[in-house]
Amino acid sequence: MTLVTPRPATAAEPRKRRRLRPGRPIRFGFLMGPLLLLAAWAAASATGWLDPRFLSAPWTVVSTAYELIENGRLQTNLLTSVQRVALGLAIGVPLGAALALASGLSRWGEAVIDGPIQIKRAIPSLALMPLLVLWLGIGEVMKVTVIAVGVLVPIYIHTHNGLRSIDSRYVELAETVDLRRGAFIRKVVLPGALPGFLLGMRFAVTTAWLFLVVAELINSTSGIGYMMDLARTYGQTDVILVGIVLYGLLGLFSDAGVRLVERRALSWRRTLAS
């Protein structure tokens, strides 16, 4: 009979690597936090910890939303608000990206453009509202302008940062192969600035809804903000909460949409979350 002796372990044997990454993405994980918050709200309402005069229960908010849908108020005001945000984004996003390109590709452009953008970034938007009302009135032009100006800043900041963060080796390679200016922008600048632009878009879509609230609370006759302000006059807490929840959901799903585009457009990147 042959005896088999176990082979002693040696230091050269590879050790199992410890995983330091966050792990695989959780499907619809962005909904987990809001659902937990909703569960806590429902539990506090059901146990009487929350006074319904202070904060209506979730089921009350749902029934109020259903009544608003039945009489058509919610759809009409929601459509008006979405149109304002869409117009603000359609104006602010291209303008912010164009200013970022002009500032990022030229020292003279940066000298002229970057300072005013940083000044606007430091000025609270509410401080500009009186001037915009005086200049543009209280109509749709003022509301869309407020959103567009608010959207412009994050698009500019992040696109400009992404552009200036492009590896200089790519620029040197473009100079070596004698790329023309248009080809350089198309093949090097735009792909290199894309991560910054998409990050700016995430801030821009949520900022658009924030600025919409400010715009619609000032002498509006339509929109979700108008509906909430009218409810405040009559002490309708449940209607106000419908508006708040709606704003929150619009911001959440807008951000989720941009993140989906970001994952697909930047699938070539190898990052911690990959």
PDB file of C-alpha atoms in Angstrom:
ATOM      1  CA  MET A   1       0.000   0.000   0.000  1.00  0.00           C
ATOM      2  CA  THR A   2       1.353   3.429  -0.986  1.00  0.00           C
ATOM      3  CA  LEU A   3       1.045   6.186   1.565  1.00  0.00           C
ATOM      4  CA  VAL A   4       0.239   9.653   0.140  1.00  0.00           C
ATOM      5  CA  THR A   5       1.564  12.416   2.311  1.00  0.00           C
ATOM      6  CA  PRO A   6      -0.170  15.768   2.079  1.00  0.00           C
ATOM      7  CA  ARG A   7       1.840  18.478   0.346  1.00  0.00           C
ATOM      8  CA  PRO A   8       2.637  21.307   2.717  1.00  0.00           C
ATOM      9  CA  ALA A   9       1.350  24.722   1.734  1.00  0.00           C
ATOM     10  CA  THR A  10       3.964  27.098   0.472  1.00  0.00           C
ATOM     11  CA  ALA A  11       4.119  30.852   0.459  1.00  0.00           C
ATOM     12  CA  ALA A  12       4.118  30.807  -3.331  1.00  0.00           C
ATOM     13  CA  GLU A  13       0.531  29.518  -3.519  1.00  0.00           C
ATOM     14  CA  PRO A  14      -1.854  32.247  -4.688  1.00  0.00           C
ATOM     15  CA  ARG A  15      -4.226  33.605  -2.087  1.00  0.00           C
ATOM     16  CA  LYS A  16      -7.887  34.229  -2.851  1.00  0.00           C
ATOM     17  CA  ARG A  17      -8.327  37.882  -3.666  1.00  0.00           C
ATOM     18  CA  ARG A  18     -10.471  39.933  -1.358  1.00  0.00           C
ATOM     19  CA  ARG A  19     -13.239  41.767  -3.231  1.00  0.00           C
ATOM     20  CA  LEU A  20     -13.234  45.489  -2.542  1.00  0.00           C
ATOM     21  CA  ARG A  21     -15.749  46.579  -5.158  1.00  0.00           C
ATOM     22  CA  PRO A  22     -19.311  47.599  -4.175  1.00  0.00           C
ATOM     23  CA  GLY A  23     -20.739  44.488  -5.833  1.00  0.00           C
ATOM     24  CA  ARG A  24     -23.167  43.928  -8.676  1.00  0.00           C
ATOM     25  CA  PRO A  25     -25.758  46.653  -9.336  1.00  0.00           C
ATOM     26  CA  ILE A  26     -29.139  46.124  -7.696  1.00  0.00           C
ATOM     27  CA  ARG A  27     -31.953  46.201 -10.215  1.00  0.00           C
ATOM     28  CA  PHE A  28     -34.178  49.221  -9.557  1.00  0.00           C
ATOM     29  CA  GLY A  29     -31.987  49.970  -6.562  1.00  0.00           C
ATOM     30  CA  PHE A  30     -32.666  53.700  -6.919  1.00  0.00           C
ATOM     31  CA  LEU A  31     -36.223  52.999  -5.707  1.00  0.00           C
ATOM     32  CA  MET A  32     -35.163  51.288  -2.475  1.00  0.00           C
ATOM     33  CA  GLY A  33     -34.480  54.461  -0.480  1.00  0.00           C
ATOM     34  CA  PRO A  34     -37.735  56.208  -1.451  1.00  0.00           C
ATOM     35  CA  LEU A  35     -39.737  53.031  -0.718  1.00  0.00           C
ATOM     36  CA  LEU A  36     -38.163  52.757   2.745  1.00  0.00           C
ATOM     37  CA  LEU A  37     -39.009  56.428   3.327  1.00  0.00           C
ATOM     38  CA  LEU A  38     -42.583  55.765   2.219  1.00  0.00           C
ATOM     39  CA  ALA A  39     -42.805  52.759   4.569  1.00  0.00           C
ATOM     40  CA  ALA A  40     -41.583  54.871   7.498  1.00  0.00           C
ATOM     41  CA  TRP A  41     -44.124  57.595   6.628  1.00  0.00           C
ATOM     42  CA  ALA A  42     -46.955  55.033   6.448  1.00  0.00           C
ATOM     43  CA  ALA A  43     -45.927  53.405   9.732  1.00  0.00           C
ATOM     44  CA  ALA A  44     -45.734  56.752  11.530  1.00  0.00           C
ATOM     45  CA  SER A  45     -49.177  57.735  10.184  1.00  0.00           C
ATOM     46  CA  ALA A  46     -50.770  54.391  11.053  1.00  0.00           C
ATOM     47  CA  THR A  47     -49.476  54.440  14.646  1.00  0.00           C
ATOM     48  CA  GLY A  48     -50.567  58.044  15.203  1.00  0.00           C
ATOM     49  CA  TRP A  49     -47.057  59.448  15.582  1.00  0.00           C
ATOM     50  CA  LEU A  50     -47.807  61.912  12.784  1.00  0.00           C
ATOM     51  CA  ASP A  51     -50.667  64.341  13.252  1.00  0.00           C
ATOM     52  CA  PRO A  52     -52.703  64.316   9.985  1.00  0.00           C
ATOM     53  CA  ARG A  53     -53.159  68.088  10.352  1.00  0.00           C
ATOM     54  CA  PHE A  54     -49.365  68.411  10.208  1.00  0.00           C
ATOM     55  CA  LEU A  55     -48.624  65.733   7.607  1.00  0.00           C
ATOM     56  CA  SER A  56     -51.337  63.783   5.804  1.00  0.00           C
ATOM     57  CA  ALA A  57     -51.066  59.993   5.606  1.00  0.00           C
ATOM     58  CA  PRO A  58     -49.834  58.404   2.347  1.00  0.00           C
ATOM     59  CA  TRP A  59     -53.247  56.874   1.597  1.00  0.00           C
ATOM     60  CA  THR A  60     -54.852  60.298   1.996  1.00  0.00           C
ATOM     61  CA  VAL A  61     -52.365  61.733  -0.490  1.00  0.00           C
ATOM     62  CA  VAL A  62     -53.111  58.893  -2.930  1.00  0.00           C
ATOM     63  CA  SER A  63     -56.872  59.450  -2.676  1.00  0.00           C
ATOM     64  CA  THR A  64     -56.392  63.200  -3.154  1.00  0.00           C
ATOM     65  CA  ALA A  65     -54.231  62.570  -6.221  1.00  0.00           C
ATOM     66  CA  TYR A  66     -56.971  60.306  -7.610  1.00  0.00           C
ATOM     67  CA  GLU A  67     -59.568  63.067  -7.101  1.00  0.00           C
ATOM     68  CA  LEU A  68     -57.298  65.603  -8.810  1.00  0.00           C
ATOM     69  CA  ILE A  69     -56.864  63.201 -11.743  1.00  0.00           C
ATOM     70  CA  GLU A  70     -60.626  62.652 -11.973  1.00  0.00           C
ATOM     71  CA  ASN A  71     -61.392  66.360 -12.258  1.00  0.00           C
ATOM     72  CA  GLY A  72     -58.439  66.915 -14.626  1.00  0.00           C
ATOM     73  CA  ARG A  73     -56.542  69.438 -12.503  1.00  0.00           C
ATOM     74  CA  LEU A  74     -53.463  67.273 -12.016  1.00  0.00           C
ATOM     75  CA  GLN A  75     -52.940  66.393 -15.695  1.00  0.00           C
ATOM     76  CA  THR A  76     -53.415  69.994 -16.856  1.00  0.00           C
ATOM     77  CA  ASN A  77     -50.995  71.472 -14.331  1.00  0.00           C
ATOM     78  CA  LEU A  78     -48.481  68.638 -14.805  1.00  0.00           C
ATOM     79  CA  LEU A  79     -48.447  69.123 -18.590  1.00  0.00           C
ATOM     80  CA  THR A  80     -47.814  72.852 -18.154  1.00  0.00           C
ATOM     81  CA  SER A  81     -44.925  72.213 -15.739  1.00  0.00           C
ATOM     82  CA  VAL A  82     -43.348  69.558 -17.991  1.00  0.00           C
ATOM     83  CA  GLN A  83     -43.527  71.916 -20.983  1.00  0.00           C
ATOM     84  CA  ARG A  84     -41.731  74.649 -19.011  1.00  0.00           C
ATOM     85  CA  VAL A  85     -38.981  72.283 -17.918  1.00  0.00           C
ATOM     86  CA  ALA A  86     -38.573  70.871 -21.429  1.00  0.00           C
ATOM     87  CA  LEU A  87     -38.222  74.368 -22.915  1.00  0.00           C
ATOM     88  CA  GLY A  88     -35.773  75.409 -20.200  1.00  0.00           C
ATOM     89  CA  LEU A  89     -33.629  72.336 -20.823  1.00  0.00           C
ATOM     90  CA  ALA A  90     -33.840  72.770 -24.604  1.00  0.00           C
ATOM     91  CA  ILE A  91     -32.415  76.294 -24.238  1.00  0.00           C
ATOM     92  CA  GLY A  92     -30.071  75.930 -21.276  1.00  0.00           C
ATOM     93  CA  VAL A  93     -28.325  72.650 -22.166  1.00  0.00           C
ATOM     94  CA  PRO A  94     -27.056  73.602 -25.674  1.00  0.00           C
ATOM     95  CA  LEU A  95     -26.137  77.090 -24.485  1.00  0.00           C
ATOM     96  CA  GLY A  96     -24.197  75.775 -21.484  1.00  0.00           C
ATOM     97  CA  ALA A  97     -22.385  73.180 -23.611  1.00  0.00           C
ATOM     98  CA  ALA A  98     -21.503  75.766 -26.279  1.00  0.00           C
ATOM     99  CA  LEU A  99     -20.134  78.185 -23.669  1.00  0.00           C
ATOM    100  CA  ALA A 100     -18.112  75.348 -22.095  1.00  0.00           C
ATOM    101  CA  LEU A 101     -16.566  74.484 -25.470  1.00  0.00           C
ATOM    102  CA  ALA A 102     -15.765  78.129 -26.217  1.00  0.00           C
ATOM    103  CA  SER A 103     -14.226  78.596 -22.773  1.00  0.00           C
ATOM    104  CA  GLY A 104     -12.411  75.264 -22.705  1.00  0.00           C
ATOM    105  CA  LEU A 105     -10.814  75.516 -26.142  1.00  0.00           C
ATOM    106  CA  SER A 106      -9.665  79.132 -25.941  1.00  0.00           C
ATOM    107  CA  ARG A 107      -7.881  81.112 -23.252  1.00  0.00           C
ATOM    108  CA  TRP A 108      -9.612  84.264 -24.503  1.00  0.00           C
ATOM    109  CA  GLY A 109     -12.941  82.464 -24.335  1.00  0.00           C
ATOM    110  CA  GLU A 110     -12.229  81.376 -20.766  1.00  0.00           C
ATOM    111  CA  ALA A 111     -11.222  84.914 -19.797  1.00  0.00           C
ATOM    112  CA  VAL A 112     -14.472  86.352 -21.158  1.00  0.00           C
ATOM    113  CA  ILE A 113     -16.960  83.573 -20.259  1.00  0.00           C
ATOM    114  CA  ASP A 114     -15.789  81.842 -17.092  1.00  0.00           C
ATOM    115  CA  GLY A 115     -15.933  84.874 -14.783  1.00  0.00           C
ATOM    116  CA  PRO A 116     -19.602  85.759 -15.437  1.00  0.00           C
ATOM    117  CA  ILE A 117     -20.625  82.101 -15.098  1.00  0.00           C
ATOM    118  CA  GLN A 118     -18.883  81.859 -11.730  1.00  0.00           C
ATOM    119  CA  ILE A 119     -20.559  85.098 -10.630  1.00  0.00           C
ATOM    120  CA  LYS A 120     -23.965  83.689 -11.612  1.00  0.00           C
ATOM    121  CA  ARG A 121     -23.105  80.487  -9.761  1.00  0.00           C
ATOM    122  CA  ALA A 122     -22.504  82.490  -6.573  1.00  0.00           C
ATOM    123  CA  ILE A 123     -25.702  84.562  -6.816  1.00  0.00           C
ATOM    124  CA  PRO A 124     -28.818  82.886  -5.347  1.00  0.00           C
ATOM    125  CA  SER A 125     -31.509  82.454  -7.969  1.00  0.00           C
ATOM    126  CA  LEU A 126     -34.120  84.071  -5.732  1.00  0.00           C
ATOM    127  CA  ALA A 127     -32.012  87.252  -5.809  1.00  0.00           C
ATOM    128  CA  LEU A 128     -32.469  87.423  -9.602  1.00  0.00           C
ATOM    129  CA  MET A 129     -36.228  86.912  -9.540  1.00  0.00           C
ATOM    130  CA  PRO A 130     -37.193  90.576  -8.915  1.00  0.00           C
ATOM    131  CA  LEU A 131     -35.049  91.704 -11.862  1.00  0.00           C
ATOM    132  CA  LEU A 132     -36.390  89.000 -14.162  1.00  0.00           C
ATOM    133  CA  VAL A 133     -39.955  89.900 -13.216  1.00  0.00           C
ATOM    134  CA  LEU A 134     -39.265  93.577 -13.987  1.00  0.00           C
ATOM    135  CA  TRP A 135     -37.573  92.764 -17.297  1.00  0.00           C
ATOM    136  CA  LEU A 136     -39.734  89.891 -18.545  1.00  0.00           C
ATOM    137  CA  GLY A 137     -42.968  90.158 -16.597  1.00  0.00           C
ATOM    138  CA  ILE A 138     -44.634  87.172 -14.943  1.00  0.00           C
ATOM    139  CA  GLY A 139     -45.491  85.217 -18.071  1.00  0.00           C
ATOM    140  CA  GLU A 140     -44.039  82.082 -19.621  1.00  0.00           C
ATOM    141  CA  VAL A 141     -40.894  83.827 -20.904  1.00  0.00           C
ATOM    142  CA  MET A 142     -39.787  84.640 -17.359  1.00  0.00           C
ATOM    143  CA  LYS A 143     -40.424  81.112 -16.089  1.00  0.00           C
ATOM    144  CA  VAL A 144     -38.590  79.421 -18.955  1.00  0.00           C
ATOM    145  CA  THR A 145     -35.704  81.897 -18.614  1.00  0.00           C
ATOM    146  CA  VAL A 146     -35.336  81.108 -14.912  1.00  0.00           C
ATOM    147  CA  ILE A 147     -35.108  77.385 -15.675  1.00  0.00           C
ATOM    148  CA  ALA A 148     -32.738  77.869 -18.625  1.00  0.00           C
ATOM    149  CA  VAL A 149     -30.345  80.037 -16.603  1.00  0.00           C
ATOM    150  CA  GLY A 150     -30.411  77.550 -13.740  1.00  0.00           C
ATOM    151  CA  VAL A 151     -29.716  74.638 -16.097  1.00  0.00           C
ATOM    152  CA  LEU A 152     -26.919  76.450 -17.926  1.00  0.00           C
ATOM    153  CA  VAL A 153     -24.596  76.654 -14.906  1.00  0.00           C
ATOM    154  CA  PRO A 154     -24.177  72.920 -14.037  1.00  0.00           C
ATOM    155  CA  ILE A 155     -23.897  72.022 -17.728  1.00  0.00           C
ATOM    156  CA  TYR A 156     -21.162  74.606 -18.200  1.00  0.00           C
ATOM    157  CA  ILE A 157     -19.256  73.761 -15.006  1.00  0.00           C
ATOM    158  CA  HIS A 158     -19.111  69.992 -15.510  1.00  0.00           C
ATOM    159  CA  THR A 159     -18.623  70.048 -19.286  1.00  0.00           C
ATOM    160  CA  HIS A 160     -15.815  72.589 -18.928  1.00  0.00           C
ATOM    161  CA  ASN A 161     -14.199  70.476 -16.203  1.00  0.00           C
ATOM    162  CA  GLY A 162     -14.502  67.312 -18.304  1.00  0.00           C
ATOM    163  CA  LEU A 163     -13.006  69.086 -21.295  1.00  0.00           C
ATOM    164  CA  ARG A 164     -10.052  70.438 -19.352  1.00  0.00           C
ATOM    165  CA  SER A 165      -9.468  66.972 -17.825  1.00  0.00           C
ATOM    166  CA  ILE A 166      -8.804  65.323 -21.222  1.00  0.00           C
ATOM    167  CA  ASP A 167      -5.452  63.536 -21.178  1.00  0.00           C
ATOM    168  CA  SER A 168      -2.836  65.712 -22.887  1.00  0.00           C
ATOM    169  CA  ARG A 169      -1.457  62.628 -24.656  1.00  0.00           C
ATOM    170  CA  TYR A 170      -4.566  62.530 -26.838  1.00  0.00           C
ATOM    171  CA  VAL A 171      -4.057  66.188 -27.712  1.00  0.00           C
ATOM    172  CA  GLU A 172      -0.406  65.533 -28.568  1.00  0.00           C
ATOM    173  CA  LEU A 173      -1.432  62.591 -30.739  1.00  0.00           C
ATOM    174  CA  ALA A 174      -3.977  64.768 -32.558  1.00  0.00           C
ATOM    175  CA  GLU A 175      -1.276  67.375 -33.176  1.00  0.00           C
ATOM    176  CA  THR A 176       1.137  64.681 -34.367  1.00  0.00           C
ATOM    177  CA  VAL A 177      -1.290  63.338 -36.979  1.00  0.00           C
ATOM    178  CA  ASP A 178      -2.182  66.935 -37.916  1.00  0.00           C
ATOM    179  CA  LEU A 179      -5.925  66.738 -37.200  1.00  0.00           C
ATOM    180  CA  ARG A 180      -7.974  69.701 -38.345  1.00  0.00           C
ATOM    181  CA  ARG A 181      -9.855  71.740 -35.759  1.00  0.00           C
ATOM    182  CA  GLY A 182     -13.235  70.230 -36.614  1.00  0.00           C
ATOM    183  CA  ALA A 183     -11.931  66.663 -36.540  1.00  0.00           C
ATOM    184  CA  PHE A 184     -10.119  67.369 -33.253  1.00  0.00           C
ATOM    185  CA  ILE A 185     -13.349  68.584 -31.641  1.00  0.00           C
ATOM    186  CA  ARG A 186     -15.350  65.655 -33.037  1.00  0.00           C
ATOM    187  CA  LYS A 187     -12.898  62.847 -32.255  1.00  0.00           C
ATOM    188  CA  VAL A 188     -11.107  64.060 -29.119  1.00  0.00           C
ATOM    189  CA  VAL A 189     -12.910  66.928 -27.413  1.00  0.00           C
ATOM    190  CA  LEU A 190     -16.521  65.708 -27.528  1.00  0.00           C
ATOM    191  CA  PRO A 191     -15.806  62.096 -26.403  1.00  0.00           C
ATOM    192  CA  GLY A 192     -13.452  63.381 -23.714  1.00  0.00           C
ATOM    193  CA  ALA A 193     -15.969  65.915 -22.372  1.00  0.00           C
ATOM    194  CA  LEU A 194     -18.907  63.467 -22.514  1.00  0.00           C
ATOM    195  CA  PRO A 195     -18.517  62.127 -18.929  1.00  0.00           C
ATOM    196  CA  GLY A 196     -18.514  65.679 -17.561  1.00  0.00           C
ATOM    197  CA  PHE A 197     -21.458  66.679 -19.744  1.00  0.00           C
ATOM    198  CA  LEU A 198     -23.564  63.706 -18.572  1.00  0.00           C
ATOM    199  CA  LEU A 199     -22.721  64.459 -14.948  1.00  0.00           C
ATOM    200  CA  GLY A 200     -23.824  68.024 -15.604  1.00  0.00           C
ATOM    201  CA  MET A 201     -27.048  66.685 -17.108  1.00  0.00           C
ATOM    202  CA  ARG A 202     -27.813  64.830 -13.877  1.00  0.00           C
ATOM    203  CA  PHE A 203     -27.526  68.092 -11.966  1.00  0.00           C
ATOM    204  CA  ALA A 204     -29.357  70.000 -14.699  1.00  0.00           C
ATOM    205  CA  VAL A 205     -32.523  67.864 -14.766  1.00  0.00           C
ATOM    206  CA  THR A 206     -32.966  68.038 -10.998  1.00  0.00           C
ATOM    207  CA  THR A 207     -32.074  71.754 -10.955  1.00  0.00           C
ATOM    208  CA  ALA A 208     -34.723  72.351 -13.622  1.00  0.00           C
ATOM    209  CA  TRP A 209     -37.449  71.029 -11.315  1.00  0.00           C
ATOM    210  CA  LEU A 210     -36.109  73.088  -8.401  1.00  0.00           C
ATOM    211  CA  PHE A 211     -36.172  76.290 -10.444  1.00  0.00           C
ATOM    212  CA  LEU A 212     -39.624  75.403 -11.732  1.00  0.00           C
ATOM    213  CA  VAL A 213     -40.932  75.451  -8.155  1.00  0.00           C
ATOM    214  CA  VAL A 214     -39.510  78.950  -7.656  1.00  0.00           C
ATOM    215  CA  ALA A 215     -40.931  80.188 -10.961  1.00  0.00           C
ATOM    216  CA  GLU A 216     -44.400  78.720 -10.455  1.00  0.00           C
ATOM    217  CA  LEU A 217     -44.835  80.079  -6.946  1.00  0.00           C
ATOM    218  CA  ILE A 218     -44.652  83.657  -8.275  1.00  0.00           C
ATOM    219  CA  ASN A 219     -47.999  84.844  -9.665  1.00  0.00           C
ATOM    220  CA  SER A 220     -48.634  81.731 -11.750  1.00  0.00           C
ATOM    221  CA  THR A 221     -52.046  80.712 -13.001  1.00  0.00           C
ATOM    222  CA  SER A 222     -51.101  77.144 -13.921  1.00  0.00           C
ATOM    223  CA  GLY A 223     -48.595  74.432 -13.088  1.00  0.00           C
ATOM    224  CA  ILE A 224     -47.909  72.211 -10.098  1.00  0.00           C
ATOM    225  CA  GLY A 225     -46.453  75.125  -8.115  1.00  0.00           C
ATOM    226  CA  TYR A 226     -49.621  77.162  -8.692  1.00  0.00           C
ATOM    227  CA  MET A 227     -51.729  74.210  -7.531  1.00  0.00           C
ATOM    228  CA  MET A 228     -49.637  73.953  -4.359  1.00  0.00           C
ATOM    229  CA  ASP A 229     -49.783  77.699  -3.675  1.00  0.00           C
ATOM    230  CA  LEU A 230     -53.558  77.676  -4.101  1.00  0.00           C
ATOM    231  CA  ALA A 231     -53.775  74.727  -1.697  1.00  0.00           C
ATOM    232  CA  ARG A 232     -51.700  76.661   0.850  1.00  0.00           C
ATOM    233  CA  THR A 233     -54.269  79.466   0.729  1.00  0.00           C
ATOM    234  CA  TYR A 234     -57.049  77.016   1.635  1.00  0.00           C
ATOM    235  CA  GLY A 235     -54.973  74.955   4.091  1.00  0.00           C
ATOM    236  CA  GLN A 236     -55.113  71.778   1.970  1.00  0.00           C
ATOM    237  CA  THR A 237     -52.074  69.885   3.243  1.00  0.00           C
ATOM    238  CA  ASP A 238     -52.896  66.797   1.205  1.00  0.00           C
ATOM    239  CA  VAL A 239     -52.850  68.722  -2.102  1.00  0.00           C
ATOM    240  CA  ILE A 240     -49.531  70.326  -1.163  1.00  0.00           C
ATOM    241  CA  LEU A 241     -48.107  66.875  -0.460  1.00  0.00           C
ATOM    242  CA  VAL A 242     -49.365  65.611  -3.838  1.00  0.00           C
ATOM    243  CA  GLY A 243     -47.337  68.392  -5.464  1.00  0.00           C
ATOM    244  CA  ILE A 244     -44.245  67.676  -3.349  1.00  0.00           C
ATOM    245  CA  VAL A 245     -44.384  63.937  -4.072  1.00  0.00           C
ATOM    246  CA  LEU A 246     -44.905  64.657  -7.768  1.00  0.00           C
ATOM    247  CA  TYR A 247     -41.899  66.991  -7.898  1.00  0.00           C
ATOM    248  CA  GLY A 248     -39.817  64.374  -6.085  1.00  0.00           C
ATOM    249  CA  LEU A 249     -40.842  61.572  -8.461  1.00  0.00           C
ATOM    250  CA  LEU A 250     -40.189  63.722 -11.527  1.00  0.00           C
ATOM    251  CA  GLY A 251     -36.717  64.568 -10.253  1.00  0.00           C
ATOM    252  CA  LEU A 252     -35.992  60.955  -9.287  1.00  0.00           C
ATOM    253  CA  PHE A 253     -37.007  59.455 -12.636  1.00  0.00           C
ATOM    254  CA  SER A 254     -35.346  62.247 -14.615  1.00  0.00           C
ATOM    255  CA  ASP A 255     -32.064  61.510 -12.845  1.00  0.00           C
ATOM    256  CA  ALA A 256     -32.554  57.756 -13.363  1.00  0.00           C
ATOM    257  CA  GLY A 257     -33.063  58.341 -17.087  1.00  0.00           C
ATOM    258  CA  VAL A 258     -29.834  60.320 -17.392  1.00  0.00           C
ATOM    259  CA  ARG A 259     -27.957  57.675 -15.376  1.00  0.00           C
ATOM    260  CA  LEU A 260     -29.221  54.998 -17.763  1.00  0.00           C
ATOM    261  CA  VAL A 261     -27.955  57.000 -20.739  1.00  0.00           C
ATOM    262  CA  GLU A 262     -24.671  57.567 -18.898  1.00  0.00           C
ATOM    263  CA  ARG A 263     -24.152  53.836 -18.269  1.00  0.00           C
ATOM    264  CA  ARG A 264     -24.773  52.968 -21.913  1.00  0.00           C
ATOM    265  CA  ALA A 265     -22.825  55.862 -23.415  1.00  0.00           C
ATOM    266  CA  LEU A 266     -19.842  55.282 -21.131  1.00  0.00           C
ATOM    267  CA  SER A 267     -19.930  51.471 -21.033  1.00  0.00           C
ATOM    268  CA  TRP A 268     -16.306  51.421 -22.268  1.00  0.00           C
ATOM    269  CA  ARG A 269     -15.038  52.915 -19.009  1.00  0.00           C
ATOM    270  CA  ARG A 270     -13.688  50.634 -16.283  1.00  0.00           C
ATOM    271  CA  THR A 271     -14.540  52.204 -12.930  1.00  0.00           C
ATOM    272  CA  LEU A 272     -15.184  51.167  -9.340  1.00  0.00           C
ATOM    273  CA  ALA A 273     -18.879  50.710 -10.088  1.00  0.00           C
ATOM    274  CA  SER A 274     -18.310  48.656 -13.259  1.00  0.00           C
TER     275      SER A 274
END
